[in-house]
Coordinates of C-alpha atoms and ligand atoms in Angstrom, one line a residue:
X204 CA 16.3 -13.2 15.2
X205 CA 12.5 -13.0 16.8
X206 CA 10.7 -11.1 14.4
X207 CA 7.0 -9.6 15.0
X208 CA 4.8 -8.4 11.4
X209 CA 1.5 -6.3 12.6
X210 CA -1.3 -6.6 10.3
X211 CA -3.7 -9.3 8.7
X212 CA -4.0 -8.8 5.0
X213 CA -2.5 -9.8 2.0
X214 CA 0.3 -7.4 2.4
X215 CA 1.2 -8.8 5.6
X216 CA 1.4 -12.3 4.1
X217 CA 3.9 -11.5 1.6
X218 CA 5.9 -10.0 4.0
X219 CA 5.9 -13.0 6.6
X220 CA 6.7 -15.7 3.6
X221 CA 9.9 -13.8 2.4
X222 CA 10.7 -12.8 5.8
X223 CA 10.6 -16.5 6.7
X224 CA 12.9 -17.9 3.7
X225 CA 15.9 -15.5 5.3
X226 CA 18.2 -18.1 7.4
X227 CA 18.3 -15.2 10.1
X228 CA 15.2 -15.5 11.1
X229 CA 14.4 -18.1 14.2
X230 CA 11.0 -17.0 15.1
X231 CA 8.5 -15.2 13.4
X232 CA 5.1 -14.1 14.6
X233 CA 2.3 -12.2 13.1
X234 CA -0.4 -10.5 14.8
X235 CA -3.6 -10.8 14.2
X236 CA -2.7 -12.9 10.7
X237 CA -5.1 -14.8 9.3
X238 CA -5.6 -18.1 7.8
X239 CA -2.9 -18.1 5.7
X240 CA 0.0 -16.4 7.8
X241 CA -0.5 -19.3 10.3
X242 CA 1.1 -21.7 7.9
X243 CA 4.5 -19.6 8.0
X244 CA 4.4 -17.9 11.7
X245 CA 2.9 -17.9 14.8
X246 CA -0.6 -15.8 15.1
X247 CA -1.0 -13.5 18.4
X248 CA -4.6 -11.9 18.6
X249 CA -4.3 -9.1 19.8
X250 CA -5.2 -5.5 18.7
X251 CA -2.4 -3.7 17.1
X252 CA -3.7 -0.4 18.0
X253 CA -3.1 -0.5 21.2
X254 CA 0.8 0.0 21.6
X255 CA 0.7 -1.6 25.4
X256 CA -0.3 -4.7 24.0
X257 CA 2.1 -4.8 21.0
X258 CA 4.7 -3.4 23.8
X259 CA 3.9 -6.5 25.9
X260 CA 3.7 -8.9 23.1
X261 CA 7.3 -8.1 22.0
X262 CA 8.9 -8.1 25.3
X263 CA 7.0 -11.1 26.3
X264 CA 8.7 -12.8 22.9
X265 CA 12.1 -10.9 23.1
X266 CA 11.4 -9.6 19.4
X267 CA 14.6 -8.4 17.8
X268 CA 12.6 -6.7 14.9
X269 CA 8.9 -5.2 14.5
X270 CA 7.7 -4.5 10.9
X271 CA 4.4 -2.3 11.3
X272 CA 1.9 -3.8 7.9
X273 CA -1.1 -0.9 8.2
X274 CA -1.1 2.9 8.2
X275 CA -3.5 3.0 11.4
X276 CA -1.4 1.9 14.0
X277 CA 1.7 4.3 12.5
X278 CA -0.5 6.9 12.5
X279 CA -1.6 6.4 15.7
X280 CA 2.0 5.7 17.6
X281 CA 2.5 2.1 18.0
X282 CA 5.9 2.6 16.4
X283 CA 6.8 5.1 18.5
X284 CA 5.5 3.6 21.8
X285 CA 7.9 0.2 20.7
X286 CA 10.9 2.6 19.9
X287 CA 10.1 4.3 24.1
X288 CA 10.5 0.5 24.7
X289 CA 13.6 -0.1 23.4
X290 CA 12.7 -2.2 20.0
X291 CA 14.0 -1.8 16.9
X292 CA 11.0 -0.8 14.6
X293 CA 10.4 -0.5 10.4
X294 CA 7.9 1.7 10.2
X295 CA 7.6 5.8 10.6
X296 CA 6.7 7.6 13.9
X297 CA 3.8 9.1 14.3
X298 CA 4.9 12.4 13.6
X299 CA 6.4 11.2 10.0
X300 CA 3.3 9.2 9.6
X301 CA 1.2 12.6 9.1
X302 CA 2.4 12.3 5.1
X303 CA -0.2 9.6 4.8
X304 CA -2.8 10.6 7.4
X305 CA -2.7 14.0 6.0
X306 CA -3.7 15.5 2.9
X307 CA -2.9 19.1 4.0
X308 CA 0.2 18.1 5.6
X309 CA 1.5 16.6 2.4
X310 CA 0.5 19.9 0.1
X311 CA 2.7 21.5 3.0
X312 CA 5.3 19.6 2.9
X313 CA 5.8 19.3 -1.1
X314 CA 4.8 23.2 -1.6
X315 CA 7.8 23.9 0.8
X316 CA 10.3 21.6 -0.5
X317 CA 9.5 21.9 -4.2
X318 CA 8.1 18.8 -5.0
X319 CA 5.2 18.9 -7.9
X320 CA 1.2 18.1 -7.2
X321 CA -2.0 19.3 -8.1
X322 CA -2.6 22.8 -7.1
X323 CA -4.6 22.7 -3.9
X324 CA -6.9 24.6 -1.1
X325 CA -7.5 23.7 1.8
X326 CA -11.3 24.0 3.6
X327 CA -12.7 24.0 7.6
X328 CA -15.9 25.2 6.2
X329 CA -18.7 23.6 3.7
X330 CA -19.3 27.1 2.0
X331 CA -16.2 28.2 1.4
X332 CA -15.2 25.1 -0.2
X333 CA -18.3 25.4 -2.8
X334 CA -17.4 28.8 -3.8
X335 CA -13.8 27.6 -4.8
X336 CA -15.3 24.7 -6.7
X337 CA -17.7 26.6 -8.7
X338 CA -15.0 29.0 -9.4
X339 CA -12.6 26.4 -10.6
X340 CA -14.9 24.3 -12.5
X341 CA -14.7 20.2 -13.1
X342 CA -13.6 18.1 -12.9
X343 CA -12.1 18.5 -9.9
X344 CA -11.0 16.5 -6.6
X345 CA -12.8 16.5 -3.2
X346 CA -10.4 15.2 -0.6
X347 CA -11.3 14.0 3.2
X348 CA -8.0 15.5 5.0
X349 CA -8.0 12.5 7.5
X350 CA -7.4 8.8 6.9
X351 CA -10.3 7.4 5.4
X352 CA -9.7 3.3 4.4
X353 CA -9.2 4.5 1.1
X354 CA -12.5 6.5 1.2
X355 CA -11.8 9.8 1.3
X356 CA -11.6 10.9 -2.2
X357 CA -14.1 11.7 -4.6
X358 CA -13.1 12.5 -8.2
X359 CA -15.9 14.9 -9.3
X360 CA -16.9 14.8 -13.2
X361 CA -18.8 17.7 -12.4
X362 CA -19.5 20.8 -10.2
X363 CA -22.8 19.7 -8.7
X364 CA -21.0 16.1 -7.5
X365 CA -18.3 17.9 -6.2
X366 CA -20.2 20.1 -3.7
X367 CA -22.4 17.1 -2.6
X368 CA -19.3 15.4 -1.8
X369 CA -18.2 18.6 0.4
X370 CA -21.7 18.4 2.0
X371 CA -21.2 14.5 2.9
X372 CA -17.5 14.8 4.2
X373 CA -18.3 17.8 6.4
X374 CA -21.5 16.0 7.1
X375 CA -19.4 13.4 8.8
X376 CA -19.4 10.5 6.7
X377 CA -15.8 10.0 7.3
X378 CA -15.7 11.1 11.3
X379 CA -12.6 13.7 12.1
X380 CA -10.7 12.6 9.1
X381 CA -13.9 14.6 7.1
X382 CA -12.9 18.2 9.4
X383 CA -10.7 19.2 6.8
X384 CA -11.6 18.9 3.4
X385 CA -8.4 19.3 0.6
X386 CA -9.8 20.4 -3.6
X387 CA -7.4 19.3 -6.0
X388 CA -7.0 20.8 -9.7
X389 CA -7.7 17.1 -11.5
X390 CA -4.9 15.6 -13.0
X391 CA -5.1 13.4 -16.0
X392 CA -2.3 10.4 -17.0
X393 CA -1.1 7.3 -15.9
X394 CA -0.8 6.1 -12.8
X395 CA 2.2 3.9 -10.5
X396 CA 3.7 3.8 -7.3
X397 CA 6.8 3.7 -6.4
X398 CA 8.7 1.9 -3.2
X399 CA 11.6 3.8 -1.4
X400 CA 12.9 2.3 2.0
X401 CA 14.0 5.3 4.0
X402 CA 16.3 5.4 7.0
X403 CA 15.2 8.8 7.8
X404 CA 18.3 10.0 5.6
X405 CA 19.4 7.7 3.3
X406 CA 16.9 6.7 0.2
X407 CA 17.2 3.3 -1.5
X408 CA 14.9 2.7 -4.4
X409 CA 13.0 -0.2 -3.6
X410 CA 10.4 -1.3 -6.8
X411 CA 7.7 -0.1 -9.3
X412 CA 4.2 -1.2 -9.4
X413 CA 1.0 -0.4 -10.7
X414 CA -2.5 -1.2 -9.1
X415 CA -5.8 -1.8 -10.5
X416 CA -8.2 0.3 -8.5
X417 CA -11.6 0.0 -9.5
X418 CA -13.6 -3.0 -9.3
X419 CA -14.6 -3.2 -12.7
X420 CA -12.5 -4.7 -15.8
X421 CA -10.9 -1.8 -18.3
X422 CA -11.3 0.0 -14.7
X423 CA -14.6 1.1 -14.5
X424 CA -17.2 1.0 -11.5
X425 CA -16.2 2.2 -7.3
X426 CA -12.9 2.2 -5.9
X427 CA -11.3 -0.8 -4.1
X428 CA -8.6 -1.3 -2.0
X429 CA -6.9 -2.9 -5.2
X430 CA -7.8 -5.7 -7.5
X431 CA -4.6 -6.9 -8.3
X432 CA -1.1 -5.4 -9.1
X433 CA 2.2 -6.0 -11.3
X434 CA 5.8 -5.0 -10.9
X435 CA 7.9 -3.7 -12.7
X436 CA 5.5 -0.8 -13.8
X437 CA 6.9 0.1 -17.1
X438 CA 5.3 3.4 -17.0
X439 CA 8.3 4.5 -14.5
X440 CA 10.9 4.3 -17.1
X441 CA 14.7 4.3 -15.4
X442 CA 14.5 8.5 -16.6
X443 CA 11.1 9.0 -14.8
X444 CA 12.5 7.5 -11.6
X445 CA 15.1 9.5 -11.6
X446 CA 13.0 12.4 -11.9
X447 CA 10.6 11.2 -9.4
X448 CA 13.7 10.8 -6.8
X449 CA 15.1 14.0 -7.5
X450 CA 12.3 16.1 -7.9
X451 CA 10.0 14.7 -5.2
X452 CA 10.9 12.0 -3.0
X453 CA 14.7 13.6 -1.8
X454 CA 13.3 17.1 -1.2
X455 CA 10.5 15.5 1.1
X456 CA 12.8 13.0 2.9
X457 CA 15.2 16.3 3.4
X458 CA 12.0 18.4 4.4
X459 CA 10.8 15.8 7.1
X460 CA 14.3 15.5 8.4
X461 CA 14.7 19.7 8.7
X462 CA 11.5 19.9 10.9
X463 CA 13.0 17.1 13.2
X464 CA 10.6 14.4 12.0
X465 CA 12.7 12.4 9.9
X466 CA 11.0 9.5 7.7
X467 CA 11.9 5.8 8.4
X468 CA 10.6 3.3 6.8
X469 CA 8.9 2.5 3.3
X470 CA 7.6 5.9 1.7
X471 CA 4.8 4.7 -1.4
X472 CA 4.8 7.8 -3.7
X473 CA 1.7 6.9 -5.7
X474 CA 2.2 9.3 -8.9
X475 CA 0.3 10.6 -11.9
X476 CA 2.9 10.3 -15.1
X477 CA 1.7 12.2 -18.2
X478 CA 3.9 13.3 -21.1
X479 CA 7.2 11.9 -18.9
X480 CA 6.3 14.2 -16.3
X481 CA 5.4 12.8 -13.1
X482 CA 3.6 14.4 -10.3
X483 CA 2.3 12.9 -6.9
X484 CA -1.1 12.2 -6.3
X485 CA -0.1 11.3 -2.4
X486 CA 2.4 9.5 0.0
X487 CA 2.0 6.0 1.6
X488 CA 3.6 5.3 4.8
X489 CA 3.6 1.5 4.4
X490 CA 3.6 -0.6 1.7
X491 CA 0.2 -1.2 -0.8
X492 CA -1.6 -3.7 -0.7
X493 CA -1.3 -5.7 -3.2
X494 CA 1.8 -3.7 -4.6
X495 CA 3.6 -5.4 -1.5
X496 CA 2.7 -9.1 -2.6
X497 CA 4.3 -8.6 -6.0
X498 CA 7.3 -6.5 -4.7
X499 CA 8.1 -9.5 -2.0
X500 CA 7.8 -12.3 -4.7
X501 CA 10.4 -10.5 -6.8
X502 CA 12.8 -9.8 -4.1
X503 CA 12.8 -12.9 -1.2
X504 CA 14.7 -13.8 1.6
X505 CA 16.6 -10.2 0.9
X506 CA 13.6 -7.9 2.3
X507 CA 14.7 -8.8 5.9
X508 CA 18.2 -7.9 5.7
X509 CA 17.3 -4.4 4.0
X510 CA 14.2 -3.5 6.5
X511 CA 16.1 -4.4 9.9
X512 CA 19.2 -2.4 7.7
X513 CA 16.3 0.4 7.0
X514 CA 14.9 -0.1 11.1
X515 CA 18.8 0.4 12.0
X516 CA 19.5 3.3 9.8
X517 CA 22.2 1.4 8.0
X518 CA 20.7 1.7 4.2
X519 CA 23.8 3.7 3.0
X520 CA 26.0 0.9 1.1
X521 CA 22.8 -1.5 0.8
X522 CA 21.4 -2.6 -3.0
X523 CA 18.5 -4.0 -3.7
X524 CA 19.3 -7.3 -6.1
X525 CA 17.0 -8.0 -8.7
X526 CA 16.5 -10.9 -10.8
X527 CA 15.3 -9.3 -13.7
X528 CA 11.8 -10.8 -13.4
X529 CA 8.2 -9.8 -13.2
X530 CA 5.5 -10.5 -10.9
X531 CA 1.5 -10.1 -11.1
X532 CA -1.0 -11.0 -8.6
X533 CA -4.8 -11.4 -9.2
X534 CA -7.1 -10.1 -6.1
X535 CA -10.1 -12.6 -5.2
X536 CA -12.9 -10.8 -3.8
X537 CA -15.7 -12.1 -1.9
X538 CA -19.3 -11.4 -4.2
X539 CA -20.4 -8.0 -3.6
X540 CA -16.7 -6.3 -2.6
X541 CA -16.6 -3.2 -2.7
X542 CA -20.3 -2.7 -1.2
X543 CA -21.4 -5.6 1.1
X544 CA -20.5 -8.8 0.4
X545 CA -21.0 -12.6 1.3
X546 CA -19.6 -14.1 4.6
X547 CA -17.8 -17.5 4.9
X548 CA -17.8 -19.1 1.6
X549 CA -16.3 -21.7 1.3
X550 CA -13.0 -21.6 -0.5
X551 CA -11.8 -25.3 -2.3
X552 CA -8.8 -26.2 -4.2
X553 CA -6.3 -24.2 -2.1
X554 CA -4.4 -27.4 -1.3
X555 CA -3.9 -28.0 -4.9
X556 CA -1.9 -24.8 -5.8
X557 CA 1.8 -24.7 -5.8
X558 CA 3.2 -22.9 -3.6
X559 CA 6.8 -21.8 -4.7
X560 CA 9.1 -19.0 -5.1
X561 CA 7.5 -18.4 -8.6
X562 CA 3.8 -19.2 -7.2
X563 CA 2.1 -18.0 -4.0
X564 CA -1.2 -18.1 -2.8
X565 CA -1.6 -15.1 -0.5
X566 CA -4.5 -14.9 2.4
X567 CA -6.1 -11.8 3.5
X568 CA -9.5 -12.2 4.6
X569 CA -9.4 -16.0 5.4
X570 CA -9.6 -17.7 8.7
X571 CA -9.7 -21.6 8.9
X572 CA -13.0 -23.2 10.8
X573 CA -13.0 -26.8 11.5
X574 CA -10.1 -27.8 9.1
X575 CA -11.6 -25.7 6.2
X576 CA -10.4 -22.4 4.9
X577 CA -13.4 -19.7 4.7
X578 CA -13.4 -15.9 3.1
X579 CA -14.2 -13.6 6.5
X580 CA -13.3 -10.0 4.6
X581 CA -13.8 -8.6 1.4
X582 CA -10.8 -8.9 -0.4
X583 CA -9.5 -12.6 0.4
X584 CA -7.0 -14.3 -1.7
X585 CA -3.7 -12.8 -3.4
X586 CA -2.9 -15.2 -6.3
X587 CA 0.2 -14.5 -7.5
X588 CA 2.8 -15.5 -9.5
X589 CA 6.4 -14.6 -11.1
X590 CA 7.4 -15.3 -14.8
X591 CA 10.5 -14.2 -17.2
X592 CA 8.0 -11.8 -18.7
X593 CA 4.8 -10.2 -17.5
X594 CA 2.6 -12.3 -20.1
X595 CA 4.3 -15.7 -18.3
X596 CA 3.2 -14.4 -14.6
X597 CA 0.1 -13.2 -15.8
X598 CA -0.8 -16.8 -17.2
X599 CA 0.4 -18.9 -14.6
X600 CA -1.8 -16.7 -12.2
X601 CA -4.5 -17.0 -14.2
X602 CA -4.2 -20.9 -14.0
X603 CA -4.2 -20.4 -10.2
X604 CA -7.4 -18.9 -10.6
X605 CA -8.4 -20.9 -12.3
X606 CA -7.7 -24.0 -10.0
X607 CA -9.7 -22.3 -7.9
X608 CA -13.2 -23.7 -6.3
X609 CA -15.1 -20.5 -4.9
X610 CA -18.3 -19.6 -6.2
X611 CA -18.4 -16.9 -3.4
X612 CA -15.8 -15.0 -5.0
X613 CA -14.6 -13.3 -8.1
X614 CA -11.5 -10.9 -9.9
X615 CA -10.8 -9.4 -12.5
X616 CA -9.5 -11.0 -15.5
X617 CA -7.6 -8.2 -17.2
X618 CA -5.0 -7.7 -14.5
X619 CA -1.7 -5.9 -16.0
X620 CA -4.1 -5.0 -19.5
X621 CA -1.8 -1.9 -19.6
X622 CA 1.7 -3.3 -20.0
X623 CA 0.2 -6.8 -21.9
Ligands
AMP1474 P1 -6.0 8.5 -2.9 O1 -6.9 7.9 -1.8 O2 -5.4 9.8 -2.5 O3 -5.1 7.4 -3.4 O4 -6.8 8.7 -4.2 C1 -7.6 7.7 -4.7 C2 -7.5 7.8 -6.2 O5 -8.1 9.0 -6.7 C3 -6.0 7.9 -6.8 O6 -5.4 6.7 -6.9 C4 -6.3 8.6 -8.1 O7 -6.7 7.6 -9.0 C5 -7.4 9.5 -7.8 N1 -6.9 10.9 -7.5 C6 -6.6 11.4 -6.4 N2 -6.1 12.7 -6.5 C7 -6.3 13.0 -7.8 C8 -6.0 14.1 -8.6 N3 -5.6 15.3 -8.1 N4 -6.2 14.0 -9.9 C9 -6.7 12.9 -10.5 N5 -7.0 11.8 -9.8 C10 -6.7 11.8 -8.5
LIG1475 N1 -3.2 -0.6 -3.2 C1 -3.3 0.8 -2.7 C2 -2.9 1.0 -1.4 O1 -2.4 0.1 -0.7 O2 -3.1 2.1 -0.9

């Protein structure tokens, strides 16, 4: 099989080194990648937004399989332009896609198939939205409707923050995803995701994980994209993912599929679990990033057979085989992530890490210049690793780290504190 990943991050990585272990696969290409990718595929600049040129680039390599990495190009089609052309795509239309690209829809959605979340209103206008915030008090939660990067959502401690928030997203600090703005009662509790490949009928369970969101150890300081992740998430006990599939994820996959925009492809639930109840804070369309680089490390050469399976809408009779294991990976950030941060560090001692099916070094921001590997984004390096127990994947990561010569980077050191 000729197999094309779009994407360039971390996530993307994962999914191109277990893609590549499965025998099936004769050709494998990534675009953009980065640094890292080209060691297991072949890179293709080009700009995955623009669904002529992904179109192009997998006739001109007779691609039997597209896996779509991001949210943007989902959200904006690309799926749906490849599936007009005749390729098998894993990944939701762009229709589906509205679950992650909006907040509104997803309140819709769940109120009218049943599935729990915070209580919610929806605003066009700034006023409006103050008066319901003052009424409800704080803390509360300010929502951008629209895909944001991970932006779009303020959790207010207090009234006064919550109305400045209003004022900034209808201001326009988020463009048209900021038109809409979505106030959420606050919900307290643990959080994890949870990973469900979708054919558009058939659900198969596909992992737990839980991400580290701030930048800050014992998670204080600004939301990141994600400092580093761990799967299983013990949190999701085998009772709460039951409850989770039957109270929120099959009603929704039943709902899409009643208004005629079925749901294929990975749905993320990321869910608040207090007092074994679990509720959802929102859907993913895609996997997370880093959740993704944990999930593939656990699971291999399998994840192709069950996303072209998924892509195919043959998931009925497939199983997910797990070892049993656990996985952690530690996110490197370049100096001053999530604000500005330093440009092409240097990065030394990569060539000294093993690279193994229990140890993997994955690139995000990289890209090599004159023989030498150099941090171009703001989160750069996935070190990850797999163990018997979380404490033995969460040391040998560590030791990665460790091994490690960038003084233009950093992490956090208490990855998985939680379940250690
Ligand atoms: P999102 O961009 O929707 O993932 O939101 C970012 C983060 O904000 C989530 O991971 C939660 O930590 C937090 N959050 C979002 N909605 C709520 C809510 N209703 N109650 C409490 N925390 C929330
Ligand atoms: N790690 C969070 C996300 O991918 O949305």
């Amino acid at each position: 099989m000729n197999i094309l990943i779009l994407g360039s991050g971390g996530r993307e990585h994962s999914l191109a080194w277990a893609v590549n272990q499965n025998p099936k696969c004769d050709r494998l290409i990534v675009a953009p990648g980065n640094a890292g990718i080209a060691a297991v595929a072949d890179c293709a600049d080009i700009d995955v937004m623009d669904g002529a040129a992904v179109v192009e680039l997998a006739e001109g390599a007779s691609v039997d399989l597209v896996i779509v990495g991001p949210e943007a190009p989902l959200a904006a089609g690309v799926a749906d332009d490849l599936r007009a052309a005749g390729f098998s795509v894993f990944g939701p239309s762009a229709a589906a896609a509205q679950l992650e690209a909006s907040k509104a829809f997803t309140h819709e959605i769940c109120d009218a198939a049943g599935a729990p979340m915070a209580e919610w209103a929806r605003f066009s206008q700034a006023g409006a939205a103050k008066e319901y915030v003052r009424a409800q008090g704080a803390p509360i939660v300010v929502k951008a409707d629209g895909l944001a990067a991970g932006k779009g959502v303020v959790v207010a401690e207090d009234v006064a923050t919550a109305c400045a928030a209003i004022d900034e997203m209808f201001g326009g600090i988020f463009g048209d995803a900021g038109a809409e703005v979505v106030i959420e009662e606050f919900m307290g509790g643990e959080e994890a995701s949870f990973f469900v490949l979708c054919d558009g009928e058939t659900v198969l369970p596909f992992g737990t994980a839980q991400d580290h969101k701030r930048v800050g150890e014992s998670d204080t300081g600004p939301n990141t994209g994600g400092m580093g992740a761990y799967s299983p998430a013990p949190v999701l006990t085998e009772a709460v993912q039951a409850q989770v599939l039957d109270r929120i994820i099959r009603p929704t996959v039943a709902e899409m599929a009643r208004r005629g925009t079925p749901f294929q492809g990975v749905l993320y639930a990321g869910l608040m679990i207090e007092d074994g109840r679990a509720r959802l804070v929102e859907y993913n369309v895609r996997f997370g990033d880093p959740e993704c680089q944990v999930l593939m490390m656990r699971l291999g050469a399998q994840v192709l057979d069950l996303l072209q399976a998924c892509a195919e809408g043959r998931l009925a009779g497939m199983t997910v085989n797990w070892a049993g294991d656990h996985a952690l990976t530690v996110v490197m950030a370049a100096n001053g992530y999530p604000g500005a941060y330093e440009k092409d560090s240097l990065i030394g001692g990569l060539g000294g890490l093993p690279e193994d099916s229990f140890q993997m070094t994955f690139h995000a921001g990289t890209t090599e210049q004159d023989g030498k590997v150099v941090a171009t984004g703001g989160r750069v390096l996935n070190v990850t690793a797999r163990g018997a127990s979380l404490a033995e994947a969460h040391a040998r990561a560590y030791a990665m780290v460790d091994a490690l010569d960038w003084p233009g980077g950093f992490c956090r050191r208490d990855i998985g504190w939680r379940a250690l």
